Amino acid sequence: MTHSPDTSALQPTASAADSSACGRSQQHESAAAQVAGAATYIDDIAEVRGTLHAAPILSPVAHGRLRGVDCSAALAVPGVRDVVLAADVPGDKLLAAFGHDEPVFAMDTVQHIGQVIGLVVADSVQAARRAARLVRADIEALPAVLSPRAAHAAHSYVLPPVTVRRGDPDAALNQALHTLSGSLEVGGQEHFYLEGQIAYALPLEQGQWWIYASTQHPGEVQHWVAHALGVANHDVRVECRRMGGGFGGKETQAGHLAVWAALAARKLQCPVKLRLDRDDDFMVTGKRHPFAYDYTVGFDDSGRLQGLQLTMLANCGFSADLSGPVADRAIFHADNAYFLEDVEIVSYRCKTNTQSHTAFRGFGGPQGVIVIESILGDIARHLGLDPLDVRLRNLYGTTERNVTHYQMTVEDNILEPLLSTLERSSDYRRRQQAIAAWNASQPVLQRGLAITPVKFGISFTATLFNQAGALVHVYTDGSVLVNHGGTEMGQGLHTKVAQIVADELGVGFEQVRVSASDTARVPNASATAASSGTDLNGRAAQFAARHVRDNLASFVCGLDGCGAGAIRFEAGQVISPSATRAFKDVVQMAYANRIQLWSDGFYRTPKIHYDKTTLTGRPFYYFSYGAACTEVAIDTLTGESLVLKVDILHDVGRSINPAIDIGQIEGGFVQGMGWLTTEELVWNDQGYLSTHAPSTYKIPATGDIPAHFKVDLWPEPNREDNVFGSKAVGEPPFMLAISVFEALKDAVAQARARAGRPGAVCLEAPATAEHVLQALQQP
Ligand code: MTE
Ligand code: HPA
Ligand code: MOS
């Protein structure tokens, strides 16, 4: 692996550059503890005496009437204490989910294989799991809807459809020089967080609760648990120090586990831990939404788009969960980097008898981007043009052709310079010729090459979530404790927030600690999601630290008789025109003079607003950009493929932490590569997810990482006023992996052309060996 981030432009230019925490590759705050096995995950927390363990009872039928549950065999297992069913829910028997359409435990119907009917609670995990398998549910099977197309045909939806339209797509398509119609199927994705879903619920005195949950959204867990128990939010405290990965899979799905554990704890009046094993996690929890698309696109001889009619079918599973905002984000990203002048997008939110699909890195964005990239690739092959040229021809402009189909002006467009820089640095044109020549000489192996861009909108599409709070405490020894509403899932949020606070107070990084996310410290926090963890919580923490700094500055002004503006906080010192003092000495003096040494901070993203019914306005504060050039090889006899070389140029604004940002770019890319190549979810004709373990569900392994993997950072700060001039990085790089899919299509197209079948390529995602072979052999 080679890394050559151009970090020179990213270093702070201020005189304090040397002592600043931001802008340097500070090691992740938990790195040493994690590699030593000393970082605490929920299953590592010492169990309170009397802790019991729960295991879920799963529906074996995709759709049916639940007539009864026979628990006698389970209750006879040694160590089993009790079972917990819908009748044991004291509060609302429906979860406090967005759509309010999901039962806590299945009641009169079951809606997917793996739906949780209840829990077995036992002295040990093993006894609970063994007994759960002995529960017999009496179910009268009903017809199941198992694909988005079947759901659409049956008008089976979790939410009403949404249409976004601009210009006159019908007229544009009628007048277009060329038209192409097609369809595309794109699979879902299992989150495969290394730490599976887990919750540990402890009853406290006076009807209060302490919940440890592996969650991206402690506030939502608190709300759900209170709702199901029928208690007030102030009686439920939720804590999460870190997750072993979330990837969107713990935005809502962690709530279910916490509610279940709490209900068991309430019934048995004991602490209860619920940890799903990997197979159950696969069967119970939602995944990335699989999508199906139908489109007709018009274009001229140069490949410039002239009208697009696009239908998107999102497979939402059995309930709404986050499907509304996910499908909305797919609409918002169906342009990716391109100006769609006359366009109609109709989005259906299909209800199927599968797990309820949920947030997953990109949150519908990838499902929007892949369809337009696929269409542009097909247009290029149809016209015999280079796909990069067709992409460049359709890019958003900077002064014209710069308004999205949802009426937001793209003000920070860097697509053209970014793409042409990558085109040069990756040597795209020369390699393309070399590959064509190489392919012509090969009987079996064929290579392909593609560059695809990403433009990703940053902000929660649910505008109200774009707020955050933080607390900064300075103790009398000068050490600093930060608590903010965000959660740590490996992405480095706590590290970046500590860097920001350290710089605000002019102290060293090691002097700042970030404590566990805790609903009792910062209330009503949004999910850590939409890539905006640092933008929101980093700013809130910066403001909190600034309040403390202001208090200290006016105190020093009083001592030295100067204006507050004259005080600098740098390198662990507080510098006034007449004196330089150690930060910790100033803190002690301030404490002795009864100056407040802690504060809160609050941030709300400016400028954003949009109309939820028409999806028009400015949903995003800014865009993050990037592009990837990917070279692949396929074996035309077996369909197997290999990603050979990847060059990425990605925009993180002014990087707070280049090492963490590059890690996010690499990780996002590889995870996207898994989605589009080997990770295949197969539901059989009964609706049973047959790929529910790593034996059959293949995430990328270290050996799949391309031998040449180069990541460069775009050397320009965010043009909007964002913390440190940075940009969000968590999700956008995921979509760079669409270059893998387009490169595979390029290789297939070259192989087909040699076999006398030039033109469009029909490749389903993921591009497994089977699908590549089908694409090669299709008539
Ligand atoms: N990186 C790691 N290591 N683990 C994760 O679970 N989740 C991703 C991304 N990067 C994830 C990750 C997702 S889906 C999001 S939305 C962001 O991190 C959330 O964190 P941030 O907003 O602080 O970037
Ligand atoms: N991203 C992630 N999670 C969300 C969003 C979003 O845009 N909107 C609501 N929840
Ligand atoms: Mo990320 S899918 O927004 O948790």
Coordinates of C-alpha atoms in Angstrom, one line a residue, residues 76-489:
A76 CA -37.8 -27.2 31.1
V77 CA -34.2 -26.5 30.1
P78 CA -32.0 -26.3 33.2
G79 CA -31.0 -22.7 34.0
V80 CA -34.0 -21.2 32.1
R81 CA -35.8 -18.6 34.3
D82 CA -38.6 -17.4 32.1
V83 CA -39.8 -16.3 28.7
V84 CA -40.8 -12.7 27.7
L85 CA -43.5 -12.1 25.1
A86 CA -45.6 -9.3 23.8
A87 CA -47.9 -9.5 26.7
D88 CA -45.1 -8.6 29.0
V89 CA -44.7 -5.1 27.5
P90 CA -46.0 -2.6 30.0
G91 CA -45.9 0.4 27.7
D92 CA -46.6 0.7 24.0
K93 CA -46.4 -2.6 22.3
L94 CA -45.2 -0.8 19.2
L95 CA -41.6 0.5 19.2
A96 CA -41.2 4.3 19.3
A97 CA -39.7 4.0 15.8
F98 CA -40.1 6.7 13.1
G99 CA -43.1 4.9 11.4
H100 CA -44.6 3.6 14.6
D101 CA -45.3 0.4 12.6
E102 CA -43.0 -2.2 14.3
P103 CA -44.2 -4.4 17.2
V104 CA -41.7 -4.8 20.1
F105 CA -42.4 -8.5 19.8
A106 CA -44.5 -10.1 17.1
M107 CA -48.1 -10.2 18.2
D108 CA -50.8 -11.5 16.0
T109 CA -48.7 -11.7 12.8
V110 CA -45.1 -12.5 11.9
Q111 CA -43.6 -10.5 9.0
H112 CA -40.2 -12.0 8.3
I113 CA -38.1 -15.0 9.1
G114 CA -36.0 -14.0 12.0
Q115 CA -38.6 -11.6 13.5
V116 CA -38.4 -11.7 17.2
I117 CA -41.4 -13.2 18.9
G118 CA -40.0 -13.1 22.4
L119 CA -37.0 -13.9 24.6
V120 CA -35.8 -16.8 26.7
V121 CA -34.0 -15.6 29.9
A122 CA -31.6 -18.0 31.6
D123 CA -28.6 -18.1 33.9
S124 CA -26.2 -18.6 31.0
V125 CA -26.1 -17.5 27.3
Q126 CA -25.8 -21.1 26.2
A127 CA -28.9 -22.2 28.1
A128 CA -30.9 -19.3 26.8
R129 CA -29.9 -19.9 23.2
R130 CA -30.5 -23.6 23.4
A131 CA -33.9 -23.1 24.9
A132 CA -34.9 -20.4 22.4
R133 CA -34.7 -23.0 19.7
L134 CA -37.1 -25.3 21.5
V135 CA -40.0 -22.7 21.5
R136 CA -42.7 -23.7 19.1
A137 CA -44.7 -20.9 17.5
D138 CA -48.0 -21.9 16.0
I139 CA -48.1 -20.0 12.7
E140 CA -50.7 -20.1 9.9
A141 CA -48.6 -19.2 6.8
L142 CA -49.8 -16.4 4.6
P143 CA -48.4 -15.5 1.1
A144 CA -45.1 -13.6 1.4
V145 CA -43.8 -10.7 -0.7
L146 CA -40.1 -11.3 -1.2
S147 CA -38.8 -8.8 -3.8
P148 CA -39.3 -5.1 -4.4
R149 CA -40.7 -5.8 -7.9
A150 CA -43.3 -8.2 -6.4
A151 CA -44.1 -5.6 -3.8
H152 CA -44.5 -2.9 -6.4
A153 CA -46.8 -5.1 -8.5
A154 CA -48.9 -5.8 -5.4
H155 CA -48.9 -2.1 -4.3
S156 CA -47.2 -3.2 -1.0
Y157 CA -45.4 -0.2 0.4
V158 CA -44.2 1.0 3.9
L159 CA -44.6 4.7 2.9
P160 CA -46.2 6.5 0.0
P161 CA -44.1 7.1 -3.2
V162 CA -42.1 10.4 -3.8
T163 CA -41.6 12.0 -7.1
V164 CA -39.1 14.7 -7.9
R165 CA -39.4 16.3 -11.3
R166 CA -37.6 19.1 -13.1
G167 CA -38.0 20.5 -16.6
D168 CA -39.9 18.5 -19.1
P169 CA -38.5 15.0 -19.3
D170 CA -41.1 13.6 -21.6
A171 CA -40.5 16.3 -24.2
A172 CA -36.7 16.0 -23.8
L173 CA -36.9 12.2 -24.3
N174 CA -39.1 12.6 -27.4
Q175 CA -36.6 15.1 -28.9
A176 CA -33.4 13.2 -27.8
L177 CA -31.1 12.0 -30.6
H178 CA -30.7 8.6 -28.8
T179 CA -32.6 6.9 -26.1
L180 CA -31.7 3.8 -24.0
S181 CA -34.1 1.9 -21.7
G182 CA -32.9 -0.5 -19.1
S183 CA -33.1 -1.9 -15.6
L184 CA -30.7 -2.6 -12.9
E185 CA -30.7 -4.7 -9.7
V186 CA -28.4 -3.8 -6.8
G187 CA -28.1 -6.0 -3.8
G188 CA -28.2 -5.1 -0.1
Q189 CA -25.3 -5.4 2.4
E190 CA -24.9 -6.8 5.9
H191 CA -23.1 -4.3 8.2
F192 CA -20.8 -7.0 9.7
Y193 CA -19.7 -4.7 12.5
L194 CA -17.1 -6.8 14.3
E195 CA -18.9 -6.3 17.6
G196 CA -22.4 -7.7 17.1
Q197 CA -25.5 -6.0 18.5
I198 CA -25.6 -6.0 22.3
A199 CA -27.3 -4.4 25.2
Y200 CA -27.1 -4.7 29.0
A201 CA -30.0 -3.4 31.0
L202 CA -29.8 -2.7 34.8
P203 CA -32.8 -1.8 36.9
L204 CA -31.9 0.9 39.5
E205 CA -33.7 2.3 42.5
Q206 CA -37.1 4.0 42.2
G207 CA -38.0 2.7 38.8
Q208 CA -34.9 4.0 37.1
W209 CA -32.8 2.3 34.5
W210 CA -29.2 2.1 33.3
I211 CA -28.7 0.8 29.8
Y212 CA -25.4 0.0 28.2
A213 CA -26.0 -0.2 24.5
S214 CA -23.7 -0.5 21.5
T215 CA -25.5 2.3 19.7
Q216 CA -24.9 5.2 17.4
H217 CA -27.9 6.9 19.0
P218 CA -28.1 6.7 22.8
G219 CA -30.8 9.3 22.9
E220 CA -33.1 7.1 20.6
V221 CA -32.4 4.1 22.7
Q222 CA -33.4 6.0 25.8
H223 CA -36.6 7.2 24.1
W224 CA -37.5 3.7 22.9
V225 CA -36.8 2.0 26.2
A226 CA -38.8 4.6 28.1
H227 CA -41.7 4.2 25.7
A228 CA -41.8 0.5 25.9
L229 CA -41.4 0.5 29.7
G230 CA -44.0 3.2 30.1
V231 CA -41.6 5.5 32.0
A232 CA -40.3 9.0 31.5
N233 CA -37.1 9.7 29.6
H234 CA -35.4 11.0 32.7
D235 CA -35.7 7.5 34.3
V236 CA -33.6 5.9 31.6
R237 CA -29.9 6.6 31.2
V238 CA -28.0 5.2 28.3
E239 CA -24.2 4.9 28.0
C240 CA -21.9 3.8 25.2
R241 CA -18.2 4.2 25.4
R242 CA -17.5 2.8 22.0
M243 CA -18.9 0.4 19.4
G244 CA -16.9 -2.2 17.5
G245 CA -18.3 -0.7 14.3
G246 CA -21.7 0.6 13.5
F247 CA -21.8 1.5 9.8
G248 CA -25.4 2.7 10.2
G249 CA -26.4 -0.7 11.5
K250 CA -26.6 0.7 15.1
E251 CA -28.5 3.9 14.2
T252 CA -32.0 2.3 15.0
Q253 CA -31.3 -1.4 15.3
A254 CA -29.5 -1.1 18.6
G255 CA -32.8 0.2 20.0
H256 CA -34.5 -3.1 19.6
L257 CA -31.9 -5.0 21.7
A258 CA -32.0 -2.4 24.4
V259 CA -35.8 -2.5 24.6
W260 CA -35.8 -6.3 24.7
A261 CA -33.1 -6.5 27.4
A262 CA -34.9 -3.9 29.5
L263 CA -38.2 -5.8 29.2
A264 CA -36.6 -9.0 30.3
A265 CA -34.9 -7.1 33.2
R266 CA -38.2 -5.6 34.2
K267 CA -40.0 -8.9 34.2
L268 CA -37.3 -10.8 36.1
Q269 CA -36.2 -7.9 38.3
C270 CA -32.5 -8.6 37.5
P271 CA -29.9 -7.1 35.2
V272 CA -30.2 -8.8 31.7
K273 CA -27.7 -8.9 29.0
L274 CA -28.7 -9.6 25.4
R275 CA -25.9 -10.4 22.9
L276 CA -26.9 -11.7 19.5
D277 CA -24.7 -14.3 18.0
R278 CA -23.6 -13.7 14.4
D279 CA -26.3 -15.9 12.7
D280 CA -29.1 -14.3 14.8
D281 CA -27.7 -10.8 14.1
F282 CA -28.0 -11.6 10.4
M283 CA -31.5 -13.0 10.7
V284 CA -32.9 -10.3 13.0
T285 CA -31.4 -7.0 11.9
G286 CA -32.0 -4.9 8.8
K287 CA -29.4 -4.4 6.1
R288 CA -28.6 -1.9 3.3
H289 CA -31.7 -1.5 1.2
P290 CA -31.5 -3.6 -2.0
F291 CA -32.8 -1.5 -5.0
A292 CA -34.2 -2.2 -8.4
Y293 CA -34.4 0.5 -11.1
D294 CA -36.0 1.0 -14.5
Y295 CA -35.0 3.9 -16.6
T296 CA -35.2 5.6 -20.0
V297 CA -32.5 8.1 -20.8
G298 CA -32.0 10.4 -23.8
F299 CA -28.6 11.7 -25.0
D300 CA -26.9 13.4 -27.9
D301 CA -24.0 12.2 -30.0
S302 CA -21.5 13.4 -27.4
G303 CA -23.2 11.5 -24.7
R304 CA -24.7 14.6 -23.0
L305 CA -27.9 13.7 -21.2
Q306 CA -31.2 14.8 -22.7
G307 CA -33.9 13.7 -20.4
L308 CA -34.1 11.0 -17.7
Q309 CA -37.0 9.0 -16.5
L310 CA -36.0 6.9 -13.5
T311 CA -38.0 4.6 -11.2
M312 CA -36.4 3.4 -8.1
L313 CA -37.8 0.5 -6.0
A314 CA -36.3 0.4 -2.5
N315 CA -36.7 -2.9 -0.7
C316 CA -37.5 -1.6 2.7
G317 CA -38.4 -4.9 4.4
F318 CA -41.4 -5.2 6.6
S319 CA -41.4 -1.8 8.3
A320 CA -40.5 1.8 7.6
D321 CA -37.6 2.2 10.0
L322 CA -35.3 4.8 8.2
S323 CA -36.5 3.8 4.8
G324 CA -38.1 7.2 4.1
P325 CA -35.0 9.3 4.6
V326 CA -32.8 6.5 2.9
A327 CA -35.0 6.5 -0.2
D328 CA -35.0 10.3 -0.1
R329 CA -31.2 10.4 -0.1
A330 CA -31.1 8.0 -3.0
I331 CA -33.2 10.6 -4.9
F332 CA -30.9 13.4 -3.8
H333 CA -27.9 11.4 -5.1
A334 CA -29.3 10.1 -8.4
D335 CA -27.5 13.1 -10.0
N336 CA -24.2 12.2 -8.4
A337 CA -21.9 14.7 -10.1
Y338 CA -24.0 15.5 -13.1
F339 CA -26.5 18.1 -14.3
L340 CA -29.9 16.5 -14.9
E341 CA -31.8 19.1 -16.8
D342 CA -35.1 17.3 -17.6
V343 CA -35.7 14.6 -15.2
E344 CA -38.3 12.7 -13.3
I345 CA -37.5 10.4 -10.5
V346 CA -40.2 8.3 -8.9
S347 CA -39.2 6.5 -5.7
Y348 CA -41.3 3.6 -4.3
R349 CA -40.7 2.4 -0.7
C350 CA -41.6 -1.3 -1.1
K351 CA -42.8 -3.5 1.7
T352 CA -41.4 -7.0 1.7
N353 CA -41.4 -9.9 4.2
T354 CA -37.7 -9.5 5.0
Q355 CA -35.7 -7.9 7.8
S356 CA -36.5 -4.1 8.0
H357 CA -33.7 -2.5 6.0
T358 CA -31.9 0.4 7.6
A359 CA -29.1 2.9 7.5
F360 CA -25.8 1.7 6.0
R361 CA -22.8 4.0 5.2
G362 CA -24.0 6.3 2.5
F363 CA -27.7 6.0 3.6
G364 CA -29.2 5.6 0.1
G365 CA -26.6 7.8 -1.5
P366 CA -24.8 4.7 -3.0
Q367 CA -28.1 3.4 -4.4
G368 CA -28.6 6.8 -6.1
V369 CA -25.0 7.2 -7.4
I370 CA -24.7 3.7 -8.8
V371 CA -27.6 4.0 -11.2
I372 CA -26.5 7.2 -12.8
E373 CA -22.9 6.0 -13.1
S374 CA -24.2 2.8 -14.6
I375 CA -26.3 4.7 -17.1
L376 CA -23.4 7.0 -18.1
G377 CA -21.2 3.9 -18.6
D378 CA -23.8 2.3 -20.8
I379 CA -24.3 5.5 -22.9
A380 CA -20.5 5.6 -23.5
R381 CA -20.4 2.0 -24.6
H382 CA -23.5 2.5 -26.8
L383 CA -21.9 5.5 -28.6
G384 CA -18.4 3.9 -28.6
L385 CA -17.1 6.8 -26.5
D386 CA -14.7 6.9 -23.6
P387 CA -16.8 6.7 -20.4
L388 CA -14.7 9.3 -18.7
D389 CA -15.3 11.7 -21.5
V390 CA -19.1 11.1 -21.2
R391 CA -18.9 11.7 -17.5
L392 CA -16.9 15.0 -18.0
R393 CA -19.4 16.2 -20.5
N394 CA -22.2 15.9 -18.0
L395 CA -20.5 17.4 -14.9
Y396 CA -22.2 20.2 -13.0
G397 CA -20.9 23.6 -14.1
T398 CA -19.7 26.4 -11.7
T399 CA -21.8 29.3 -13.1
E400 CA -24.4 27.6 -15.2
R401 CA -25.8 24.0 -15.2
N402 CA -25.1 24.2 -11.5
V403 CA -28.6 23.7 -9.9
T404 CA -29.5 20.2 -8.7
H405 CA -32.8 18.5 -9.6
Y406 CA -33.9 19.4 -6.1
Q407 CA -33.2 23.1 -6.7
M408 CA -30.0 23.5 -4.6
T409 CA -27.3 25.5 -6.2
V410 CA -23.9 23.7 -6.1
E411 CA -21.7 26.5 -4.8
D412 CA -18.6 24.6 -4.0
N413 CA -18.1 22.5 -7.2
I414 CA -14.5 21.2 -7.6
L415 CA -15.4 18.3 -9.8
E416 CA -13.7 19.3 -13.0
P417 CA -10.3 20.2 -11.5
L418 CA -10.4 17.2 -9.2
L419 CA -11.2 14.8 -12.0
S420 CA -8.6 16.2 -14.3
T421 CA -6.0 16.0 -11.6
L422 CA -6.8 12.3 -11.0
E423 CA -6.9 11.7 -14.7
R424 CA -3.3 12.9 -15.0
S425 CA -2.0 11.4 -11.7
S426 CA -3.4 8.0 -12.4
D427 CA -2.2 8.1 -16.0
Y428 CA -5.7 7.1 -17.1
R429 CA -5.4 7.6 -20.9
R430 CA -2.1 5.8 -21.3
R431 CA -3.2 2.9 -19.1
Q432 CA -6.5 2.6 -21.0
Q433 CA -4.6 2.1 -24.3
A434 CA -2.2 -0.3 -22.6
I435 CA -5.1 -2.3 -21.2
A436 CA -6.8 -2.5 -24.7
A437 CA -3.5 -3.8 -26.2
W438 CA -3.0 -6.3 -23.3
N439 CA -6.6 -7.5 -23.6
A440 CA -6.2 -8.1 -27.3
S441 CA -3.3 -10.5 -26.5
Q442 CA -5.1 -12.5 -23.8
P443 CA -7.2 -15.5 -24.4
V444 CA -8.7 -15.7 -20.9
L445 CA -8.0 -12.7 -18.6
Q446 CA -9.3 -9.3 -19.4
R447 CA -8.7 -6.0 -17.7
G448 CA -10.9 -3.0 -17.2
L449 CA -10.4 0.6 -16.1
A450 CA -12.8 3.3 -14.8
I451 CA -12.8 6.7 -13.1
T452 CA -15.9 7.7 -11.3
P453 CA -16.5 10.8 -9.2
V454 CA -18.5 11.3 -6.0
K455 CA -20.4 14.4 -4.8
F456 CA -22.0 13.7 -1.5
G457 CA -24.4 16.0 0.4
I458 CA -23.4 16.7 4.0
S459 CA -26.2 17.2 6.6
F460 CA -28.9 15.0 7.9
T461 CA -31.7 15.1 5.4
A462 CA -34.0 15.3 8.5
T463 CA -33.1 19.0 9.1
L464 CA -33.9 18.9 12.8
F465 CA -31.1 16.4 13.5
N466 CA -28.5 18.9 12.5
Q467 CA -27.9 20.1 16.1
A468 CA -25.4 19.1 18.7
G469 CA -24.4 19.8 22.3
A470 CA -21.2 19.3 24.3
L471 CA -19.8 19.8 27.8
V472 CA -16.2 20.8 28.5
H473 CA -15.0 20.5 32.1
V474 CA -11.6 21.9 33.1
Y475 CA -10.5 20.4 36.4
T476 CA -8.2 22.2 38.9
D477 CA -5.2 20.3 37.7
G478 CA -5.7 21.6 34.2
S479 CA -6.9 18.4 32.8
V480 CA -9.9 18.6 30.5
L481 CA -12.9 16.2 30.2
V482 CA -15.1 16.5 27.2
N483 CA -18.5 14.9 26.7
H484 CA -20.5 15.4 23.6
G485 CA -23.6 13.9 21.9
G486 CA -21.7 11.9 19.4
T487 CA -20.6 8.2 19.6
E488 CA -17.3 6.5 18.8
M489 CA -17.6 3.5 16.4

